[in-house]
Short mmCIF file of C-alpha atoms in Angstrom, two decimals:
data_model
loop_
_atom_site.label_atom_id
_atom_site.label_comp_id
_atom_site.label_asym_id
_atom_site.label_seq_id
_atom_site.Cartn_x
_atom_site.Cartn_y
_atom_site.Cartn_z
CA UNK A 611 -40.56 -60.97 69.04
CA UNK A 612 -38.10 -62.17 66.42
CA UNK A 613 -39.96 -65.45 66.14
CA UNK A 614 -43.18 -63.57 65.63
CA UNK A 615 -41.63 -61.44 62.91
CA UNK A 616 -40.19 -64.46 61.10
CA UNK A 617 -43.52 -66.23 61.38
CA UNK A 618 -45.31 -63.21 59.99
CA UNK A 619 -42.93 -62.85 57.07
CA UNK A 620 -43.18 -66.53 56.26
CA UNK A 621 -46.95 -66.34 56.37
CA UNK A 622 -46.92 -63.37 54.01
CA UNK A 623 -44.53 -65.13 51.65
CA UNK A 624 -46.73 -68.21 51.57
CA UNK A 625 -49.91 -66.26 51.33
CA UNK A 626 -48.94 -63.85 48.59
CA UNK A 627 -48.98 -66.14 45.55
CA UNK A 628 -52.45 -67.30 46.41
CA UNK A 629 -53.62 -63.73 46.94
CA UNK A 630 -52.10 -62.71 43.63
CA UNK A 631 -53.74 -65.60 41.83
CA UNK A 632 -57.12 -64.61 43.22
CA UNK A 633 -56.56 -60.92 42.52
CA UNK A 634 -55.66 -61.66 38.91
CA UNK A 635 -59.01 -63.40 38.61
CA UNK A 636 -60.74 -60.24 39.78
CA UNK A 637 -61.13 -61.01 43.48
CA UNK A 638 -61.38 -57.56 45.07
CA UNK A 639 -60.98 -58.89 48.58
CA UNK A 640 -57.69 -60.53 47.63
CA UNK A 641 -56.50 -57.33 46.03
CA UNK A 642 -57.44 -55.50 49.21
CA UNK A 643 -55.17 -57.84 51.14
CA UNK A 644 -52.37 -57.16 48.69
CA UNK A 645 -52.87 -53.44 49.18
CA UNK A 646 -52.67 -53.96 52.91
CA UNK A 647 -49.38 -55.83 52.55
CA UNK A 648 -47.73 -53.19 50.38
CA UNK A 649 -49.43 -49.91 51.21
CA UNK A 650 -46.86 -48.64 53.68
CA UNK A 651 -43.92 -49.34 51.41
CA UNK A 652 -45.68 -47.85 48.43
CA UNK A 653 -46.71 -44.77 50.38
CA UNK A 654 -43.19 -44.34 51.65
CA UNK A 655 -41.77 -44.41 48.13
CA UNK A 656 -44.45 -41.99 46.97
CA UNK A 657 -43.80 -39.62 49.87
CA UNK A 658 -40.08 -39.71 49.32
CA UNK A 659 -40.65 -38.91 45.67
CA UNK A 660 -42.88 -35.90 46.17
CA UNK A 661 -43.13 -32.81 48.31
CA UNK A 662 -46.16 -33.21 50.51
CA UNK A 663 -48.38 -35.79 52.13
CA UNK A 664 -51.39 -34.94 49.97
CA UNK A 665 -49.49 -35.64 46.79
CA UNK A 666 -48.14 -38.85 48.28
CA UNK A 667 -51.62 -40.10 49.12
CA UNK A 668 -52.79 -39.26 45.61
CA UNK A 669 -49.84 -41.04 44.06
CA UNK A 670 -50.29 -44.07 46.29
CA UNK A 671 -53.99 -44.37 45.58
CA UNK A 672 -53.41 -43.78 41.89
CA UNK A 673 -50.71 -46.44 41.79
CA UNK A 674 -52.91 -49.03 43.46
CA UNK A 675 -55.79 -48.15 41.17
CA UNK A 676 -53.56 -48.68 38.17
CA UNK A 677 -52.38 -51.97 39.62
CA UNK A 678 -55.95 -53.06 40.24
CA UNK A 679 -56.97 -52.22 36.70
CA UNK A 680 -53.97 -53.98 35.24
CA UNK A 681 -54.23 -56.96 37.58
CA UNK A 682 -55.94 -59.25 35.04
CA UNK A 683 -52.86 -58.99 32.83
CA UNK A 684 -50.33 -59.42 35.65
CA UNK A 685 -48.05 -62.40 35.16
CA UNK A 686 -47.77 -64.14 38.51
CA UNK A 687 -44.37 -65.52 37.50
CA UNK A 688 -42.98 -62.05 38.14
CA UNK A 689 -42.47 -60.42 41.48
CA UNK A 690 -45.33 -58.23 42.50
CA UNK A 691 -43.26 -55.82 44.53
CA UNK A 692 -41.06 -55.03 41.52
CA UNK A 693 -44.11 -54.36 39.41
CA UNK A 694 -45.71 -52.27 42.13
CA UNK A 695 -42.53 -50.24 42.64
CA UNK A 696 -42.44 -49.58 38.93
CA UNK A 697 -46.00 -48.32 38.93
CA UNK A 698 -45.56 -46.04 41.91
CA UNK A 699 -42.26 -44.58 40.70
CA UNK A 700 -43.70 -43.96 37.24
CA UNK A 701 -46.76 -42.35 38.76
CA UNK A 702 -44.63 -40.17 41.02
CA UNK A 703 -42.30 -39.20 38.18
CA UNK A 704 -45.24 -38.20 36.01
CA UNK A 705 -46.74 -36.24 38.85
CA UNK A 706 -43.46 -34.42 39.42
CA UNK A 707 -43.19 -33.58 35.75
CA UNK A 708 -46.72 -32.27 35.69
CA UNK A 709 -45.89 -30.05 38.65
CA UNK A 710 -42.74 -28.88 36.94
CA UNK A 711 -44.70 -28.12 33.80
CA UNK A 712 -47.05 -26.00 35.85
CA UNK A 713 -44.05 -24.22 37.31
CA UNK A 714 -44.70 -25.47 40.84
CA UNK A 715 -41.37 -27.22 41.17
CA UNK A 716 -37.91 -26.29 40.16
CA UNK A 717 -35.21 -28.90 40.10
CA UNK A 718 -31.73 -27.85 40.99
CA UNK A 719 -28.91 -30.22 40.51
CA UNK A 720 -25.25 -29.69 40.74
CA UNK A 721 -22.58 -32.26 40.72
CA UNK A 722 -18.95 -32.38 39.94
CA UNK A 723 -15.62 -32.41 41.63
CA UNK A 724 -16.95 -30.81 44.78
CA UNK A 725 -19.00 -33.91 45.42
CA UNK A 726 -15.90 -36.04 45.32
CA UNK A 727 -14.58 -34.82 48.64
CA UNK A 728 -15.81 -35.49 52.11
CA UNK A 729 -17.95 -33.07 54.02
CA UNK A 730 -15.83 -30.93 56.27
CA UNK A 731 -15.65 -31.79 59.95
CA UNK A 732 -17.79 -28.87 60.96
CA UNK A 733 -20.59 -30.16 58.79
CA UNK A 734 -20.19 -33.66 60.11
CA UNK A 735 -20.78 -32.34 63.61
CA UNK A 736 -23.92 -30.59 62.50
CA UNK A 737 -25.15 -33.89 61.17
CA UNK A 738 -26.08 -34.86 64.68
CA UNK A 739 -28.75 -32.24 64.75
CA UNK A 740 -32.16 -32.12 63.15
CA UNK A 741 -30.81 -29.52 60.79
CA UNK A 742 -29.20 -32.23 58.80
CA UNK A 743 -32.45 -34.11 58.30
CA UNK A 744 -34.11 -31.02 56.94
CA UNK A 745 -31.14 -30.22 54.76
CA UNK A 746 -31.12 -33.70 53.25
CA UNK A 747 -34.89 -33.62 52.69
CA UNK A 748 -34.59 -30.34 50.86
CA UNK A 749 -31.67 -31.59 48.82
CA UNK A 750 -33.54 -34.73 47.77
CA UNK A 751 -36.60 -32.71 46.81
CA UNK A 752 -34.46 -30.67 44.47
CA UNK A 753 -33.30 -33.71 42.56
CA UNK A 754 -34.92 -34.28 39.21
CA UNK A 755 -37.45 -37.14 39.16
CA UNK A 756 -35.05 -39.41 37.29
CA UNK A 757 -32.28 -39.01 39.88
CA UNK A 758 -34.64 -38.94 42.83
CA UNK A 759 -36.24 -42.24 41.92
CA UNK A 760 -32.88 -43.99 41.88
CA UNK A 761 -31.82 -42.29 45.11
CA UNK A 762 -35.04 -43.23 46.89
CA UNK A 763 -34.99 -46.83 45.74
CA UNK A 764 -31.37 -47.34 46.76
CA UNK A 765 -30.92 -45.20 49.85
CA UNK A 766 -34.38 -45.36 51.39
CA UNK A 767 -35.63 -48.72 50.16
CA UNK A 768 -32.17 -50.26 50.11
CA UNK A 769 -32.79 -52.14 46.89
CA UNK A 770 -29.94 -53.57 44.87
CA UNK A 771 -28.74 -52.02 41.64
CA UNK A 772 -30.19 -54.97 39.78
CA UNK A 773 -33.62 -54.50 41.35
CA UNK A 774 -33.60 -50.78 40.64
CA UNK A 775 -32.59 -51.51 37.07
CA UNK A 776 -35.55 -53.87 36.72
CA UNK A 777 -38.01 -51.48 38.31
CA UNK A 778 -37.02 -48.43 36.32
CA UNK A 779 -36.27 -50.30 33.13
CA UNK A 780 -32.77 -48.88 32.81
CA UNK A 781 -29.31 -50.45 32.62
CA UNK A 782 -27.39 -51.18 35.82
CA UNK A 783 -24.68 -48.80 34.59
CA UNK A 784 -27.25 -46.06 34.31
CA UNK A 785 -28.45 -46.82 37.83
CA UNK A 786 -24.92 -46.36 39.09
CA UNK A 787 -24.28 -43.14 37.20
CA UNK A 788 -27.58 -41.61 38.29
CA UNK A 789 -27.02 -42.68 41.86
CA UNK A 790 -23.60 -41.10 41.91
CA UNK A 791 -24.92 -37.89 40.47
CA UNK A 792 -27.78 -37.86 42.95
CA UNK A 793 -25.46 -38.45 45.88
CA UNK A 794 -23.03 -35.78 44.77
CA UNK A 795 -25.85 -33.33 44.28
CA UNK A 796 -27.29 -34.08 47.71
CA UNK A 797 -23.92 -33.67 49.38
CA UNK A 798 -23.33 -30.37 47.66
CA UNK A 799 -26.79 -29.08 48.56
CA UNK A 800 -26.48 -30.24 52.18
CA UNK A 801 -23.11 -28.57 52.54
CA UNK A 802 -24.48 -25.37 51.07
CA UNK A 803 -27.49 -25.48 53.37
CA UNK A 804 -25.42 -26.08 56.48
CA UNK A 805 -22.69 -23.70 55.49
CA UNK A 806 -19.91 -26.27 55.35
CA UNK A 807 -17.64 -27.58 52.68
CA UNK A 808 -19.03 -30.34 50.46
CA UNK B 540 -2.72 -47.81 46.43
CA UNK B 541 -4.04 -44.44 45.32
CA UNK B 542 -7.49 -43.34 46.45
CA UNK B 543 -10.28 -45.03 44.52
CA UNK B 544 -12.76 -42.79 42.76
CA UNK B 545 -15.92 -41.83 44.52
CA UNK B 546 -18.09 -44.07 42.35
CA UNK B 547 -16.17 -47.07 43.50
CA UNK B 548 -16.38 -46.03 47.13
CA UNK B 549 -20.12 -45.69 46.81
CA UNK B 550 -20.41 -49.10 45.20
CA UNK B 551 -18.49 -50.49 48.14
CA UNK B 552 -20.86 -48.68 50.47
CA UNK B 553 -23.79 -50.28 48.66
CA UNK B 554 -22.21 -53.73 48.82
CA UNK B 555 -22.07 -53.89 45.04
CA UNK B 556 -18.34 -54.25 44.54
CA UNK B 557 -16.92 -57.57 43.32
CA UNK B 558 -15.19 -59.67 45.95
CA UNK B 559 -11.56 -59.11 44.87
CA UNK B 560 -11.88 -55.37 44.50
CA UNK B 561 -13.75 -55.12 47.76
CA UNK B 562 -10.84 -56.62 49.68
CA UNK B 563 -8.40 -54.19 48.09
CA UNK B 564 -10.60 -51.24 48.81
CA UNK B 565 -11.14 -52.26 52.43
CA UNK B 566 -7.40 -52.46 52.87
CA UNK B 567 -7.11 -48.94 51.50
CA UNK B 568 -9.83 -47.64 53.77
CA UNK B 569 -7.87 -48.92 56.74
CA UNK B 570 -5.10 -46.52 55.94
CA UNK B 571 -6.79 -43.54 54.27
CA UNK B 572 -8.56 -41.10 56.56
CA UNK B 573 -9.88 -39.06 53.65
CA UNK B 574 -11.75 -41.96 52.08
CA UNK B 575 -12.99 -43.12 55.47
CA UNK B 576 -14.33 -39.65 56.14
CA UNK B 577 -16.17 -39.60 52.82
CA UNK B 578 -17.74 -42.96 53.53
CA UNK B 579 -18.70 -42.05 57.09
CA UNK B 580 -20.28 -38.74 56.16
CA UNK B 581 -22.18 -40.36 53.31
CA UNK B 582 -23.42 -43.09 55.61
CA UNK B 583 -24.54 -40.50 58.11
CA UNK B 584 -26.41 -38.41 55.56
CA UNK B 585 -28.27 -41.44 54.30
CA UNK B 586 -28.96 -42.88 57.72
CA UNK B 587 -30.47 -39.72 59.17
CA UNK B 588 -32.67 -39.35 56.12
CA UNK B 589 -33.78 -42.99 56.24
CA UNK B 590 -34.39 -42.91 59.99
CA UNK B 591 -36.39 -39.69 59.78
CA UNK B 592 -39.28 -41.61 58.30
CA UNK B 593 -42.48 -42.03 60.29
CA UNK B 594 -45.40 -44.05 58.99
CA UNK B 595 -48.74 -42.25 58.96
CA UNK B 596 -51.55 -43.44 61.15
CA UNK B 597 -53.10 -46.78 60.21
CA UNK B 598 -56.53 -45.22 59.87
CA UNK B 599 -55.27 -43.17 56.92
CA UNK B 600 -54.27 -46.36 55.14
CA UNK B 601 -57.59 -47.93 56.03
CA UNK B 602 -59.42 -45.01 54.45
CA UNK B 603 -57.29 -45.15 51.34
CA UNK B 604 -57.88 -48.89 50.99
CA UNK B 605 -61.61 -48.42 51.28
CA UNK B 606 -61.44 -45.72 48.63
CA UNK B 607 -59.57 -47.96 46.23
CA UNK B 608 -61.79 -50.96 46.68
CA UNK B 609 -65.01 -49.00 46.45
CA UNK B 610 -64.20 -47.76 42.97
CA UNK B 611 -66.11 -49.41 40.17
CA UNK B 612 -64.08 -51.40 37.65
CA UNK B 613 -62.45 -49.39 34.91
CA UNK B 614 -64.70 -50.67 32.14
CA UNK B 615 -67.71 -49.45 34.02
CA UNK B 616 -66.22 -46.02 34.58
CA UNK B 617 -65.20 -45.79 30.96
CA UNK B 618 -68.76 -46.33 29.86
CA UNK B 619 -69.82 -43.69 32.28
CA UNK B 620 -67.48 -41.19 30.72
CA UNK B 621 -69.07 -41.80 27.39
CA UNK B 622 -72.43 -41.36 28.97
CA UNK B 623 -71.35 -38.04 30.43
CA UNK B 624 -70.08 -36.92 27.04
CA UNK B 625 -73.31 -37.96 25.46
CA UNK B 626 -75.37 -36.13 28.01
CA UNK B 627 -73.30 -33.03 27.63
CA UNK B 628 -73.69 -32.91 23.89
CA UNK B 629 -77.37 -33.62 23.94
CA UNK B 630 -78.00 -31.33 26.87
CA UNK B 631 -76.25 -28.48 25.20
CA UNK B 632 -78.26 -28.99 22.08
CA UNK B 633 -81.41 -28.91 24.13
CA UNK B 634 -80.36 -25.73 25.86
CA UNK B 635 -79.69 -24.07 22.56
CA UNK B 636 -83.16 -24.74 21.28
CA UNK B 637 -85.35 -24.88 24.30
CA UNK B 638 -83.84 -22.99 27.15
CA UNK B 639 -82.13 -20.20 25.27
CA UNK B 640 -84.10 -20.33 22.13
CA UNK B 641 -84.78 -16.68 21.47
CA UNK B 642 -81.90 -14.51 20.52
CA UNK B 643 -79.54 -15.50 23.31
CA UNK B 644 -75.88 -15.97 22.56
CA UNK B 645 -76.26 -19.71 22.59
CA UNK B 646 -78.98 -19.56 20.01
CA UNK B 647 -76.87 -17.32 17.82
CA UNK B 648 -74.06 -19.73 18.17
CA UNK B 649 -76.26 -22.59 17.12
CA UNK B 650 -77.37 -20.71 14.06
CA UNK B 651 -73.79 -20.49 12.95
CA UNK B 652 -73.76 -24.28 13.03
CA UNK B 653 -70.20 -24.40 14.25
CA UNK B 654 -69.17 -27.82 15.48
CA UNK B 655 -69.54 -27.70 19.20
CA UNK B 656 -68.35 -31.05 20.28
CA UNK B 657 -65.58 -33.00 18.75
CA UNK B 658 -64.95 -36.54 19.69
CA UNK B 659 -61.50 -37.93 19.46
CA UNK B 660 -60.76 -41.57 19.46
CA UNK B 661 -57.67 -43.67 19.44
CA UNK B 662 -54.71 -43.71 21.75
CA UNK B 663 -51.91 -41.22 22.06
CA UNK B 664 -48.78 -42.82 20.70
CA UNK B 665 -45.94 -43.25 23.15
CA UNK B 666 -43.66 -41.29 20.84
CA UNK B 667 -45.71 -38.20 21.50
CA UNK B 668 -44.90 -38.33 25.16
CA UNK B 669 -41.22 -38.80 24.60
CA UNK B 670 -41.08 -36.04 22.04
CA UNK B 671 -42.81 -33.71 24.40
CA UNK B 672 -40.45 -34.56 27.19
CA UNK B 673 -37.53 -33.97 24.91
CA UNK B 674 -38.78 -30.53 24.16
CA UNK B 675 -38.69 -29.49 27.77
CA UNK B 676 -35.16 -28.51 28.67
CA UNK B 677 -35.68 -28.55 32.40
CA UNK B 678 -36.77 -32.15 32.23
CA UNK B 679 -34.04 -33.28 29.92
CA UNK B 680 -31.10 -34.68 31.77
CA UNK B 681 -29.52 -36.39 28.86
CA UNK B 682 -30.57 -38.19 25.75
CA UNK B 683 -30.57 -41.59 27.35
CA UNK B 684 -32.97 -40.36 30.01
CA UNK B 685 -35.64 -39.59 27.48
CA UNK B 686 -35.25 -42.84 25.64
CA UNK B 687 -35.24 -44.83 28.81
CA UNK B 688 -38.20 -43.01 30.21
CA UNK B 689 -40.16 -43.64 27.05
CA UNK B 690 -39.37 -47.31 27.32
CA UNK B 691 -40.30 -47.29 30.96
CA UNK B 692 -43.60 -45.63 30.22
CA UNK B 693 -44.40 -48.17 27.56
CA UNK B 694 -43.77 -50.96 30.00
CA UNK B 695 -45.88 -49.43 32.65
CA UNK B 696 -49.32 -50.98 32.93
CA UNK B 697 -51.05 -47.68 32.65
CA UNK B 698 -48.76 -44.71 32.45
CA UNK B 699 -50.29 -41.31 32.67
CA UNK B 700 -50.26 -39.86 29.23
CA UNK B 701 -49.28 -36.29 28.67
CA UNK B 702 -52.46 -34.32 28.58
CA UNK B 703 -51.58 -31.94 25.80
CA UNK B 704 -50.65 -34.70 23.42
CA UNK B 705 -53.93 -36.49 23.76
CA UNK B 706 -56.34 -34.29 22.01
CA UNK B 707 -54.65 -33.95 18.70
CA UNK B 708 -55.54 -37.46 17.76
CA UNK B 709 -58.05 -38.37 15.13
CA UNK B 710 -60.46 -35.52 15.37
CA UNK B 711 -63.63 -36.95 14.03
CA UNK B 712 -65.97 -34.97 11.92
CA UNK B 713 -69.00 -33.50 13.62
CA UNK B 714 -71.94 -35.77 13.89
CA UNK B 715 -75.59 -35.06 13.88
CA UNK B 716 -77.74 -35.16 16.92
CA UNK B 717 -81.36 -35.76 16.34
CA UNK B 718 -83.74 -35.62 19.20
CA UNK B 719 -87.35 -35.24 19.87
CA UNK B 720 -88.79 -32.33 21.75
CA UNK B 721 -91.84 -34.28 22.74
CA UNK B 722 -91.41 -34.14 26.49
CA UNK B 723 -88.84 -31.42 26.86
CA UNK B 724 -90.07 -28.30 28.59
CA UNK B 725 -93.45 -28.83 27.04
CA UNK B 726 -92.44 -27.23 23.79
CA UNK B 727 -94.20 -29.58 21.46
CA UNK B 728 -93.37 -32.73 19.64
CA UNK B 729 -91.51 -31.53 16.61
CA UNK B 730 -88.37 -33.35 15.67
CA UNK B 731 -85.28 -31.19 15.49
CA UNK B 732 -82.06 -31.88 13.81
CA UNK B 733 -79.03 -29.94 14.89
CA UNK B 734 -76.26 -30.03 12.36
CA UNK B 735 -72.79 -29.39 13.59
CA UNK B 736 -73.35 -30.67 17.10
CA UNK B 737 -71.61 -33.93 17.54
CA UNK B 738 -73.53 -36.39 19.57
CA UNK B 739 -71.88 -39.30 21.22
CA UNK B 740 -74.13 -42.13 22.07
CA UNK B 741 -71.72 -44.98 22.18
CA UNK B 742 -73.85 -46.95 19.84
CA UNK B 743 -73.39 -48.17 16.35
CA UNK B 744 -73.32 -45.29 13.93
CA UNK B 745 -76.62 -44.19 12.51
CA UNK B 746 -78.70 -46.62 14.45
CA UNK B 747 -81.46 -44.75 16.21
CA UNK B 748 -82.91 -46.43 19.18
CA UNK B 749 -86.54 -46.47 20.06
CA UNK B 750 -86.01 -46.22 23.78
CA UNK B 751 -87.17 -43.05 25.42
CA UNK B 752 -85.01 -41.60 28.15
CA UNK B 753 -86.22 -39.37 30.90
CA UNK B 754 -83.31 -37.19 31.96
CA UNK B 755 -85.03 -34.45 33.86
CA UNK B 756 -84.09 -31.55 31.65
CA UNK B 757 -84.92 -33.21 28.42
CA UNK B 758 -86.10 -36.32 26.84
CA UNK B 759 -84.73 -38.01 23.82
CA UNK B 760 -86.73 -40.23 21.64
CA UNK B 761 -83.88 -41.00 19.36
CA UNK B 762 -80.28 -40.07 19.60
CA UNK B 763 -78.10 -41.07 16.76
CA UNK B 764 -74.53 -40.41 15.90
CA UNK B 765 -73.40 -40.51 12.35
CA UNK B 766 -69.73 -39.80 12.30
CA UNK B 767 -66.82 -41.67 13.63
CA UNK B 768 -68.14 -42.72 16.98
CA UNK B 769 -68.29 -46.28 15.80
CA UNK B 770 -64.54 -46.27 15.42
CA UNK B 771 -64.10 -45.14 18.98
CA UNK B 772 -66.47 -47.85 20.06
CA UNK B 773 -64.42 -50.46 18.35
CA UNK B 774 -61.23 -49.38 20.00
CA UNK B 775 -62.53 -49.98 23.48
CA UNK B 776 -65.00 -52.70 22.76
CA UNK B 777 -67.87 -50.48 23.71
CA UNK B 778 -70.44 -51.52 21.25
CA UNK B 779 -74.09 -52.19 21.27
CA UNK B 780 -77.24 -50.32 21.02
CA UNK B 781 -77.26 -46.57 21.10
CA UNK B 782 -79.15 -44.76 23.75
CA UNK B 783 -80.03 -47.87 25.68
CA UNK B 784 -76.46 -48.19 26.83
CA UNK B 785 -76.18 -44.50 27.50
CA UNK B 786 -79.21 -44.68 29.67
CA UNK B 787 -77.89 -47.59 31.66
CA UNK B 788 -74.49 -46.00 32.11
CA UNK B 789 -76.12 -42.84 33.35
CA UNK B 790 -77.86 -44.74 36.07
CA UNK B 791 -74.58 -46.27 37.07
CA UNK B 792 -72.90 -42.92 37.17
CA UNK B 793 -75.11 -41.59 39.89
CA UNK B 794 -72.96 -42.91 42.69
CA UNK B 795 -69.57 -42.58 41.06
CA UNK B 796 -68.58 -39.09 42.01
CA UNK B 797 -66.63 -38.91 45.22
CA UNK B 798 -66.21 -35.85 47.35
CA UNK B 799 -62.83 -34.79 46.01
CA UNK B 800 -64.00 -35.08 42.43
CA UNK B 801 -67.06 -33.09 43.19
CA UNK B 802 -64.98 -30.47 44.94
CA UNK B 803 -62.58 -30.33 42.04
CA UNK B 804 -65.33 -29.59 39.58
CA UNK B 805 -66.83 -27.03 41.87
CA UNK B 806 -63.47 -25.35 42.26
CA UNK B 807 -63.18 -25.08 38.49
CA UNK B 808 -66.56 -23.50 38.36
CA UNK B 809 -65.84 -21.17 41.23
CA UNK B 810 -62.58 -20.13 39.63
CA UNK B 811 -64.51 -19.21 36.53
CA UNK B 812 -66.90 -17.21 38.61
CA UNK B 813 -64.19 -15.44 40.57
CA UNK B 814 -61.96 -14.63 37.64
CA UNK B 815 -63.74 -14.26 34.35
CA UNK B 816 -61.42 -14.73 31.42
CA UNK B 817 -59.22 -11.81 30.57
CA UNK B 818 -59.11 -12.63 26.90
CA UNK B 819 -61.38 -13.93 24.25
CA UNK B 820 -60.94 -17.54 25.19
CA UNK B 821 -60.77 -19.46 28.38
CA UNK B 822 -59.78 -23.01 28.82
CA UNK B 823 -61.36 -25.23 31.40
CA UNK B 824 -59.66 -28.54 31.47
CA UNK B 825 -61.34 -31.47 33.08
CA UNK B 826 -58.84 -34.21 32.64
CA UNK B 827 -59.07 -36.97 35.14
CA UNK B 828 -56.65 -39.81 34.60
CA UNK B 829 -58.03 -43.14 35.55
CA UNK B 830 -57.84 -43.82 39.24
CA UNK B 831 -57.72 -40.27 40.40
CA UNK B 832 -61.00 -38.73 39.54
CA UNK B 833 -62.66 -40.06 36.54
CA UNK B 834 -66.41 -39.77 36.71
CA UNK B 835 -68.63 -36.78 36.63
CA UNK B 836 -72.24 -36.91 37.47
CA UNK B 837 -74.58 -35.63 34.85
CA UNK B 838 -75.69 -32.97 37.30
CA UNK B 839 -72.16 -31.73 37.71
CA UNK B 840 -71.84 -31.00 34.03
CA UNK B 841 -75.23 -29.40 34.00
CA UNK B 842 -74.34 -27.26 37.00
CA UNK B 843 -71.08 -26.28 35.39
CA UNK B 844 -72.61 -25.13 32.17
CA UNK B 845 -75.58 -23.53 33.81
CA UNK B 846 -73.26 -21.54 35.99
CA UNK B 847 -71.03 -20.56 33.12
CA UNK B 848 -74.08 -19.55 31.22
CA UNK B 849 -75.12 -17.28 34.03
CA UNK B 850 -71.64 -15.82 34.44
CA UNK B 851 -71.31 -14.89 30.83
CA UNK B 852 -74.83 -13.87 30.07
CA UNK B 853 -74.83 -11.61 27.09
CA UNK B 854 -71.64 -13.03 25.69
CA UNK B 855 -71.16 -15.39 22.82
CA UNK B 856 -70.13 -18.68 24.22
CA UNK B 857 -68.84 -21.67 22.40
CA UNK B 858 -68.19 -24.89 24.13
CA UNK B 859 -66.00 -27.59 22.82
CA UNK B 860 -65.60 -31.00 24.32
CA UNK B 861 -62.80 -33.31 23.37
CA UNK B 862 -62.73 -36.88 24.41
CA UNK B 863 -59.78 -39.15 23.98
CA UNK B 864 -59.24 -42.74 24.83
CA UNK B 865 -56.20 -44.48 26.13
CA UNK B 866 -56.12 -48.10 27.13
CA UNK B 867 -57.90 -47.60 30.39
CA UNK B 868 -58.79 -43.96 30.54
CA UNK B 869 -61.11 -41.59 28.84
CA UNK B 870 -59.93 -38.00 28.94
CA UNK B 871 -62.27 -35.13 28.55
CA UNK B 872 -61.35 -31.56 27.90
CA UNK B 873 -63.79 -28.75 27.75
CA UNK B 874 -62.84 -25.61 25.91
CA UNK B 875 -65.03 -22.67 26.71
CA UNK B 876 -64.55 -19.76 24.41
CA UNK B 877 -66.11 -16.43 25.09
CA UNK B 878 -66.18 -14.15 22.12
CA UNK B 879 -67.07 -10.48 22.23
CA UNK B 880 -65.99 -10.35 25.84
#
């Protein structure tokens, strides 16, 4: 199983530059293969960034369409996944802002000293239940797009600060400050939802 | 050692702390239950959220992939947009004179020679987007956020522009549409010139073409545009010969409308039907950023306007179409104003 996985990853790594080269030249089939390689990751980011599956599919498709259109100008010296992450996060952020402008979404953020302390023991016990998952989902949804994008890329995608900085085009220091604010806000919201101390 | 601040604990959790500091902090964690508790609860929150993910079914991805790859290239869709705009302007002119030519509101409107269609060219500057974001307090986290976001948007290969900012760009003066009535509705072969209706043909300015187009509702022997359209052409490299290109793009557009786009247009129309405007003006926005829904069939526009016409029979209707170009997207906005409602 492990051997198979390593083999698969190696094959993808070897295959990707060639696929990218062909896609840049307008090869639709090659681009289709690239979509296949990245679609689940891209969809996951999109879904984590928005509130429903329909929006996530729209964002994902939109992001790939943008990538396809911009493919002729893509520099193959750069990493595709960074570029693709940037497109999907920008698309999701814009979508969130459009929704906010239409009054469909309201962002609630709170952070401060209450986020500095640990969740109380009672809340920790509740974490074992599905309630916690729902509470965290709700809390993440309430983050503003700017904070949510950093939170998703770090916590869900487990990217490094440097990678997030590159994707979002912001300084590493800003990544850290936004991440801290996002985490504090999530903790506070989760505690409030579950009735415990933050 | 006193307790490190939370930021530092989180950096340790993320594996982003420098080696020396990491050792110190780990030593502290061994003896501080409070910090350990913070780390453990944070880990748990993030783990349950991460592990709650379930990939959708593969067939959904397969469908999405097919949808992406079946889309025509952007340059083809862009031409189609222009074709749609051209058809709209010409069609409306034809309706004014041939279909509603005797005392109907549309005819009265035409007599007033108010510009019906304005064509905007050029690209919305990035500053517009950032300014608009800055004006929205709920979006504004801090000053750096706006600046950074603007920079991020500029770097993006094709960021979605802010709709409202698009249409204030370079409003071009109304053009003249000249068309022949030879084969339209059997009304004769006189040549009519409609001042104040801007026609968009995508061709070089003031260069009538001899090609005759058969579009079902009307026929044009020559369609020329005299104001500003040439500038829009230049900005997207859409040059060439007048109605010939329009005709070709129209043919290409026939298979470009997918189900969701079609449904979206229909829903706009049905909304209009269900809730007539409460005031003197009503805005129907058909803005389809590239890659989402970007092509309307000629018939869809015709259906839309025919239906609106029937809804507001007896009212004065003005229609205004704005078109705006970005690097890879043509945005259309239709303003329908009902006066005397």
